[in-house]
Amino acid sequence: MAQETGRVAIITGGNKGIGLETGLQLARQGVTVLLGARDLAKGEKAAQGLKKEGLDVRAIQLDVTDQASIAAAVGRVEREFGRLDILVNNAAVMVDGRPASPSTVPVSAWRETFETNVFGLVAVTQAFLPLLRKSAAGRIVNLSSILGSLAEHSDPASPIYHALVPAYDASKAAVNMFTVELAHELKDTKIKVNAAHPGWVKTDMGGAEAPMELTDGAKTSVWLATLPDDGPTGGYFHMMVHMRW
Ligand code: NAP
């Protein structure tokens, strides 16, 4: 572990699903966790649940599509902690609708998807980078998906060959590219940047038929958020195994 105690993490979309479970697991390791929520009331309710365990979990208003909200969150973290150790870019939407085909998903759905999953993620990362640079061991975890893999989508033998969610898939491919290039830019710093495929997980997005429980669904994010100094950067992982891009 890079730092035994005193680490500070912020998780976007931390009020439910994989983000909330990631917060729980990080807090149980002694990390101070800020659960980002676009609706602060939902974040506070989620944080209350974890505080009952005696964990240091706080809600923070953070809509990744709202620059003023991002700036306010950065200001609060700067005032309260003076640095950020872990940024988990977890918030995302899937609005393609089903069935979805590249020829018919409306451009409005592409815009809505990219606004949150790509532009929001980039904006949050750029805004928090100065505070991450102040960490002794900054970690950025970008929630991608196996659905962002060009190799999987173009392989007829892949389990996701027929799983077309065009705008969402392309947004996660863009997240992968941002991960690789930001890791390249930061390769001589203490900051590691990696992309995570959590698995197909039972959440509002994943649906009830998903095979993975939340406890396992958060493990990839938690592992990448707590990588040791000799851990990887610029990778794309599921459960500690590198994915095909
Ligand atoms: P989820 O249950 O739908 O939760 C998504 C979270 O993102 C919610 O907290 C939501 O807030 C938040 N969010 C959406 N738009 C936002 C915005 N503009 N600003 C801030 N927060 C926003 O999804 P999940 O299944 O936990 O997914 C978490 C991550 O894992 C996502 O990046 C997803 O793409 C990825 N992933 C999931 C699966 C899966 O099987 N579940 C598989 C692969 C990848 P509200 O509560 O306000 O809506």
mmCIF file of N, CA, C and O and ligand atoms in Angstrom, residues 12-19 36-39 42 62-66 89-94 116-117 143-147 168 172 196-207 210 214, ligand 1:
data_model
loop_
_atom_site.group_PDB
_atom_site.id
_atom_site.type_symbol
_atom_site.label_atom_id
_atom_site.label_comp_id
_atom_site.label_asym_id
_atom_site.label_seq_id
_atom_site.Cartn_x
_atom_site.Cartn_y
_atom_site.Cartn_z
ATOM 1 N N THR A 12 -17.060 9.493 -8.420
ATOM 2 C CA THR A 12 -18.215 10.098 -9.091
ATOM 3 C C THR A 12 -19.312 9.043 -9.228
ATOM 4 O O THR A 12 -19.033 7.849 -9.363
ATOM 5 N N GLY A 13 -20.555 9.490 -9.159
ATOM 6 C CA GLY A 13 -21.668 8.525 -9.182
ATOM 7 C C GLY A 13 -21.545 7.568 -8.019
ATOM 8 O O GLY A 13 -21.756 6.364 -8.152
ATOM 9 N N GLY A 14 -21.237 8.122 -6.850
ATOM 10 C CA GLY A 14 -20.978 7.290 -5.672
ATOM 11 C C GLY A 14 -22.209 7.009 -4.826
ATOM 12 O O GLY A 14 -22.094 6.371 -3.776
ATOM 13 N N ASN A 15 -23.364 7.454 -5.272
ATOM 14 C CA ASN A 15 -24.547 7.297 -4.426
ATOM 15 C C ASN A 15 -25.236 5.946 -4.556
ATOM 16 O O ASN A 15 -26.134 5.627 -3.779
ATOM 17 N N LYS A 16 -24.841 5.152 -5.556
ATOM 18 C CA LYS A 16 -25.472 3.825 -5.697
ATOM 19 C C LYS A 16 -24.575 2.914 -6.536
ATOM 20 O O LYS A 16 -23.537 3.350 -7.061
ATOM 21 N N GLY A 17 -24.996 1.681 -6.657
ATOM 22 C CA GLY A 17 -24.351 0.736 -7.569
ATOM 23 C C GLY A 17 -22.873 0.490 -7.258
ATOM 24 O O GLY A 17 -22.460 0.460 -6.088
ATOM 25 N N ILE A 18 -22.095 0.329 -8.304
ATOM 26 C CA ILE A 18 -20.676 -0.021 -8.156
ATOM 27 C C ILE A 18 -19.926 1.106 -7.451
ATOM 28 O O ILE A 18 -19.013 0.851 -6.655
ATOM 29 N N GLY A 19 -20.312 2.354 -7.703
ATOM 30 C CA GLY A 19 -19.637 3.483 -7.059
ATOM 31 C C GLY A 19 -19.790 3.447 -5.546
ATOM 32 O O GLY A 19 -18.808 3.634 -4.807
ATOM 33 N N GLY A 36 -19.410 11.211 -4.494
ATOM 34 C CA GLY A 36 -19.953 12.231 -5.381
ATOM 35 C C GLY A 36 -21.360 11.851 -5.814
ATOM 36 O O GLY A 36 -21.618 10.698 -6.157
ATOM 37 N N ALA A 37 -22.256 12.824 -5.774
ATOM 38 C CA ALA A 37 -23.637 12.569 -6.214
ATOM 39 C C ALA A 37 -24.168 13.827 -6.871
ATOM 40 O O ALA A 37 -24.013 14.925 -6.338
ATOM 41 N N ARG A 38 -24.795 13.667 -8.041
ATOM 42 C CA ARG A 38 -25.358 14.868 -8.677
ATOM 43 C C ARG A 38 -26.529 15.387 -7.864
ATOM 44 O O ARG A 38 -26.797 16.580 -7.866
ATOM 45 N N ASP A 39 -27.231 14.477 -7.182
ATOM 46 C CA ASP A 39 -28.303 14.869 -6.267
ATOM 47 C C ASP A 39 -27.753 14.673 -4.852
ATOM 48 O O ASP A 39 -27.627 13.545 -4.369
ATOM 49 N N LYS A 42 -29.336 12.302 -2.351
ATOM 50 C CA LYS A 42 -29.078 10.867 -2.560
ATOM 51 C C LYS A 42 -27.697 10.495 -2.018
ATOM 52 O O LYS A 42 -27.497 9.423 -1.440
ATOM 53 N N LEU A 62 -21.706 16.579 -6.894
ATOM 54 C CA LEU A 62 -20.836 16.547 -8.071
ATOM 55 C C LEU A 62 -21.596 15.995 -9.276
ATOM 56 O O LEU A 62 -21.828 14.794 -9.396
ATOM 57 N N ASP A 63 -21.986 16.928 -10.136
ATOM 58 C CA ASP A 63 -22.573 16.552 -11.422
ATOM 59 C C ASP A 63 -21.467 16.689 -12.450
ATOM 60 O O ASP A 63 -20.971 17.802 -12.705
ATOM 61 N N VAL A 64 -21.068 15.582 -13.063
ATOM 62 C CA VAL A 64 -19.890 15.610 -13.934
ATOM 63 C C VAL A 64 -20.131 16.394 -15.219
ATOM 64 O O VAL A 64 -19.182 16.711 -15.940
ATOM 65 N N THR A 65 -21.389 16.733 -15.507
ATOM 66 C CA THR A 65 -21.687 17.526 -16.714
ATOM 67 C C THR A 65 -21.788 19.017 -16.407
ATOM 68 O O THR A 65 -22.093 19.804 -17.305
ATOM 69 N N ASP A 66 -21.527 19.382 -15.159
ATOM 70 C CA ASP A 66 -21.716 20.778 -14.736
ATOM 71 C C ASP A 66 -20.377 21.336 -14.223
ATOM 72 O O ASP A 66 -19.901 20.962 -13.145
ATOM 73 N N ASN A 89 -13.425 7.645 -11.482
ATOM 74 C CA ASN A 89 -14.374 8.185 -12.464
ATOM 75 C C ASN A 89 -15.377 7.084 -12.793
ATOM 76 O O ASN A 89 -15.210 6.318 -13.738
ATOM 77 N N ASN A 90 -16.420 7.028 -11.980
ATOM 78 C CA ASN A 90 -17.368 5.912 -12.041
ATOM 79 C C ASN A 90 -18.707 6.274 -12.701
ATOM 80 O O ASN A 90 -19.378 5.422 -13.256
ATOM 81 N N ALA A 91 -19.089 7.554 -12.633
ATOM 82 C CA ALA A 91 -20.408 7.957 -13.139
ATOM 83 C C ALA A 91 -20.531 7.696 -14.634
ATOM 84 O O ALA A 91 -19.599 7.954 -15.397
ATOM 85 N N ALA A 92 -21.669 7.181 -15.042
ATOM 86 C CA ALA A 92 -21.917 6.973 -16.471
ATOM 87 C C ALA A 92 -23.401 6.759 -16.698
ATOM 88 O O ALA A 92 -24.150 6.461 -15.768
ATOM 89 N N VAL A 93 -23.784 6.918 -17.955
ATOM 90 C CA VAL A 93 -25.161 6.624 -18.349
ATOM 91 C C VAL A 93 -25.144 5.694 -19.556
ATOM 92 O O VAL A 93 -24.159 5.618 -20.292
ATOM 93 N N MET A 94 -26.249 4.976 -19.728
ATOM 94 C CA MET A 94 -26.456 4.132 -20.910
ATOM 95 C C MET A 94 -27.862 4.449 -21.412
ATOM 96 O O MET A 94 -28.838 4.074 -20.766
ATOM 97 N N THR A 116 -21.758 12.815 -20.480
ATOM 98 C CA THR A 116 -21.457 12.265 -19.146
ATOM 99 C C THR A 116 -20.225 11.363 -19.177
ATOM 100 O O THR A 116 -19.270 11.573 -18.422
ATOM 101 N N ASN A 117 -20.265 10.352 -20.059
ATOM 102 C CA ASN A 117 -19.262 9.275 -19.982
ATOM 103 C C ASN A 117 -17.867 9.705 -20.439
ATOM 104 O O ASN A 117 -16.866 9.132 -19.986
ATOM 105 N N LEU A 143 -13.786 4.088 -15.027
ATOM 106 C CA LEU A 143 -14.667 2.956 -15.277
ATOM 107 C C LEU A 143 -14.961 2.866 -16.763
ATOM 108 O O LEU A 143 -15.617 3.727 -17.340
ATOM 109 N N SER A 144 -14.414 1.811 -17.354
ATOM 110 C CA SER A 144 -14.680 1.494 -18.746
ATOM 111 C C SER A 144 -15.677 0.348 -18.748
ATOM 112 O O SER A 144 -16.541 0.260 -17.858
ATOM 113 N N SER A 145 -15.551 -0.537 -19.711
ATOM 114 C CA SER A 145 -16.416 -1.716 -19.818
ATOM 115 C C SER A 145 -15.791 -2.612 -20.864
ATOM 116 O O SER A 145 -15.080 -2.117 -21.761
ATOM 117 N N ILE A 146 -16.079 -3.906 -20.784
ATOM 118 C CA ILE A 146 -15.663 -4.793 -21.884
ATOM 119 C C ILE A 146 -16.306 -4.309 -23.188
ATOM 120 O O ILE A 146 -15.780 -4.515 -24.277
ATOM 121 N N LEU A 147 -17.438 -3.594 -23.044
ATOM 122 C CA LEU A 147 -18.146 -3.085 -24.230
ATOM 123 C C LEU A 147 -17.366 -1.973 -24.931
ATOM 124 O O LEU A 147 -17.717 -1.567 -26.033
ATOM 125 N N TYR A 168 -22.903 4.020 -26.065
ATOM 126 C CA TYR A 168 -22.236 3.630 -24.814
ATOM 127 C C TYR A 168 -20.895 2.959 -25.122
ATOM 128 O O TYR A 168 -19.865 3.296 -24.517
ATOM 129 N N LYS A 172 -17.044 4.280 -24.071
ATOM 130 C CA LYS A 172 -16.066 3.554 -23.247
ATOM 131 C C LYS A 172 -14.754 3.340 -24.015
ATOM 132 O O LYS A 172 -13.672 3.329 -23.424
ATOM 133 N N ALA A 196 -10.969 0.302 -15.874
ATOM 134 C CA ALA A 196 -11.506 -0.898 -15.226
ATOM 135 C C ALA A 196 -12.732 -1.412 -15.966
ATOM 136 O O ALA A 196 -13.616 -0.636 -16.331
ATOM 137 N N HIS A 197 -12.749 -2.726 -16.184
ATOM 138 C CA HIS A 197 -14.022 -3.382 -16.548
ATOM 139 C C HIS A 197 -14.492 -4.100 -15.290
ATOM 140 O O HIS A 197 -13.852 -5.056 -14.849
ATOM 141 N N PRO A 198 -15.589 -3.637 -14.688
ATOM 142 C CA PRO A 198 -15.989 -4.235 -13.412
ATOM 143 C C PRO A 198 -16.566 -5.631 -13.534
ATOM 144 O O PRO A 198 -16.611 -6.368 -12.541
ATOM 145 N N GLY A 199 -16.967 -6.032 -14.766
ATOM 146 C CA GLY A 199 -17.744 -7.256 -14.948
ATOM 147 C C GLY A 199 -19.187 -6.852 -15.211
ATOM 148 O O GLY A 199 -19.527 -5.664 -15.198
ATOM 149 N N TRP A 200 -20.018 -7.849 -15.480
ATOM 150 C CA TRP A 200 -21.455 -7.574 -15.671
ATOM 151 C C TRP A 200 -22.114 -7.725 -14.301
ATOM 152 O O TRP A 200 -22.190 -8.815 -13.753
ATOM 153 N N VAL A 201 -22.515 -6.594 -13.748
ATOM 154 C CA VAL A 201 -22.839 -6.516 -12.320
ATOM 155 C C VAL A 201 -24.304 -6.118 -12.113
ATOM 156 O O VAL A 201 -24.832 -5.250 -12.826
ATOM 157 N N LYS A 202 -24.930 -6.719 -11.114
ATOM 158 C CA LYS A 202 -26.326 -6.390 -10.753
ATOM 159 C C LYS A 202 -26.418 -4.975 -10.192
ATOM 160 O O LYS A 202 -26.123 -4.730 -9.027
ATOM 161 N N THR A 203 -26.821 -4.042 -11.053
ATOM 162 C CA THR A 203 -27.048 -2.650 -10.642
ATOM 163 C C THR A 203 -28.227 -2.153 -11.477
ATOM 164 O O THR A 203 -28.746 -2.886 -12.328
ATOM 165 N N ASP A 204 -28.596 -0.895 -11.290
ATOM 166 C CA ASP A 204 -29.662 -0.346 -12.139
ATOM 167 C C ASP A 204 -29.248 -0.417 -13.599
ATOM 168 O O ASP A 204 -30.059 -0.696 -14.479
ATOM 169 N N MET A 205 -27.945 -0.158 -13.877
ATOM 170 C CA MET A 205 -27.473 -0.222 -15.260
ATOM 171 C C MET A 205 -27.309 -1.666 -15.727
ATOM 172 O O MET A 205 -27.698 -2.023 -16.838
ATOM 173 N N GLY A 206 -26.722 -2.505 -14.905
ATOM 174 C CA GLY A 206 -26.417 -3.885 -15.302
ATOM 175 C C GLY A 206 -27.644 -4.767 -15.406
ATOM 176 O O GLY A 206 -27.669 -5.731 -16.171
ATOM 177 N N GLY A 207 -28.677 -4.451 -14.614
ATOM 178 C CA GLY A 207 -29.908 -5.232 -14.637
ATOM 179 C C GLY A 207 -29.852 -6.424 -13.696
ATOM 180 O O GLY A 207 -28.774 -6.851 -13.259
ATOM 181 N N ALA A 210 -27.769 -9.771 -14.438
ATOM 182 C CA ALA A 210 -26.296 -9.771 -14.403
ATOM 183 C C ALA A 210 -25.797 -10.830 -13.423
ATOM 184 O O ALA A 210 -26.376 -11.004 -12.350
ATOM 185 N N LEU A 214 -22.567 -7.064 -6.336
ATOM 186 C CA LEU A 214 -21.856 -5.794 -6.142
ATOM 187 C C LEU A 214 -20.498 -5.964 -5.476
ATOM 188 O O LEU A 214 -19.534 -5.287 -5.825
HETATM 189 P P1 NAP B 1 -25.647 2.768 -12.006
HETATM 190 O O1 NAP B 1 -26.124 1.892 -10.918
HETATM 191 O O2 NAP B 1 -26.603 3.183 -13.092
HETATM 192 O O3 NAP B 1 -25.010 4.084 -11.328
HETATM 193 C C1 NAP B 1 -24.535 5.122 -12.136
HETATM 194 C C2 NAP B 1 -24.123 6.269 -11.250
HETATM 195 O O4 NAP B 1 -23.702 7.347 -12.089
HETATM 196 C C3 NAP B 1 -25.272 6.826 -10.399
HETATM 197 O O5 NAP B 1 -24.788 7.216 -9.141
HETATM 198 C C4 NAP B 1 -25.717 8.034 -11.205
HETATM 199 O O6 NAP B 1 -26.366 9.030 -10.431
HETATM 200 C C5 NAP B 1 -24.346 8.511 -11.660
HETATM 201 N N1 NAP B 1 -24.427 9.545 -12.698
HETATM 202 C C6 NAP B 1 -25.022 9.507 -13.904
HETATM 203 N N2 NAP B 1 -24.897 10.687 -14.517
HETATM 204 C C7 NAP B 1 -24.199 11.505 -13.686
HETATM 205 C C8 NAP B 1 -23.739 12.835 -13.741
HETATM 206 N N3 NAP B 1 -24.000 13.628 -14.784
HETATM 207 N N4 NAP B 1 -23.012 13.327 -12.686
HETATM 208 C C9 NAP B 1 -22.752 12.546 -11.628
HETATM 209 N N5 NAP B 1 -23.183 11.290 -11.495
HETATM 210 C C10 NAP B 1 -23.899 10.768 -12.519
HETATM 211 O O7 NAP B 1 -24.414 2.136 -12.772
HETATM 212 P P2 NAP B 1 -23.323 1.033 -12.328
HETATM 213 O O8 NAP B 1 -23.736 -0.249 -12.930
HETATM 214 O O9 NAP B 1 -23.054 1.125 -10.871
HETATM 215 O O10 NAP B 1 -22.067 1.526 -13.179
HETATM 216 C C11 NAP B 1 -20.926 2.169 -12.611
HETATM 217 C C12 NAP B 1 -19.852 2.242 -13.687
HETATM 218 O O11 NAP B 1 -19.500 0.913 -14.127
HETATM 219 C C13 NAP B 1 -20.303 2.971 -14.962
HETATM 220 O O12 NAP B 1 -19.220 3.714 -15.467
HETATM 221 C C14 NAP B 1 -20.664 1.856 -15.915
HETATM 222 O O13 NAP B 1 -20.581 2.268 -17.261
HETATM 223 C C15 NAP B 1 -19.621 0.812 -15.545
HETATM 224 N N6 NAP B 1 -19.976 -0.553 -15.899
HETATM 225 C C16 NAP B 1 -21.032 -1.167 -15.328
HETATM 226 C C17 NAP B 1 -21.322 -2.485 -15.676
HETATM 227 C C18 NAP B 1 -22.464 -3.247 -15.053
HETATM 228 O O14 NAP B 1 -22.676 -4.420 -15.413
HETATM 229 N N7 NAP B 1 -23.213 -2.691 -14.105
HETATM 230 C C19 NAP B 1 -20.534 -3.168 -16.637
HETATM 231 C C20 NAP B 1 -19.458 -2.484 -17.194
HETATM 232 C C21 NAP B 1 -19.171 -1.192 -16.824
HETATM 233 P P3 NAP B 1 -27.974 9.041 -10.223
HETATM 234 O O15 NAP B 1 -28.276 8.081 -9.104
HETATM 235 O O16 NAP B 1 -28.256 10.466 -9.876
HETATM 236 O O17 NAP B 1 -28.591 8.609 -11.525
#
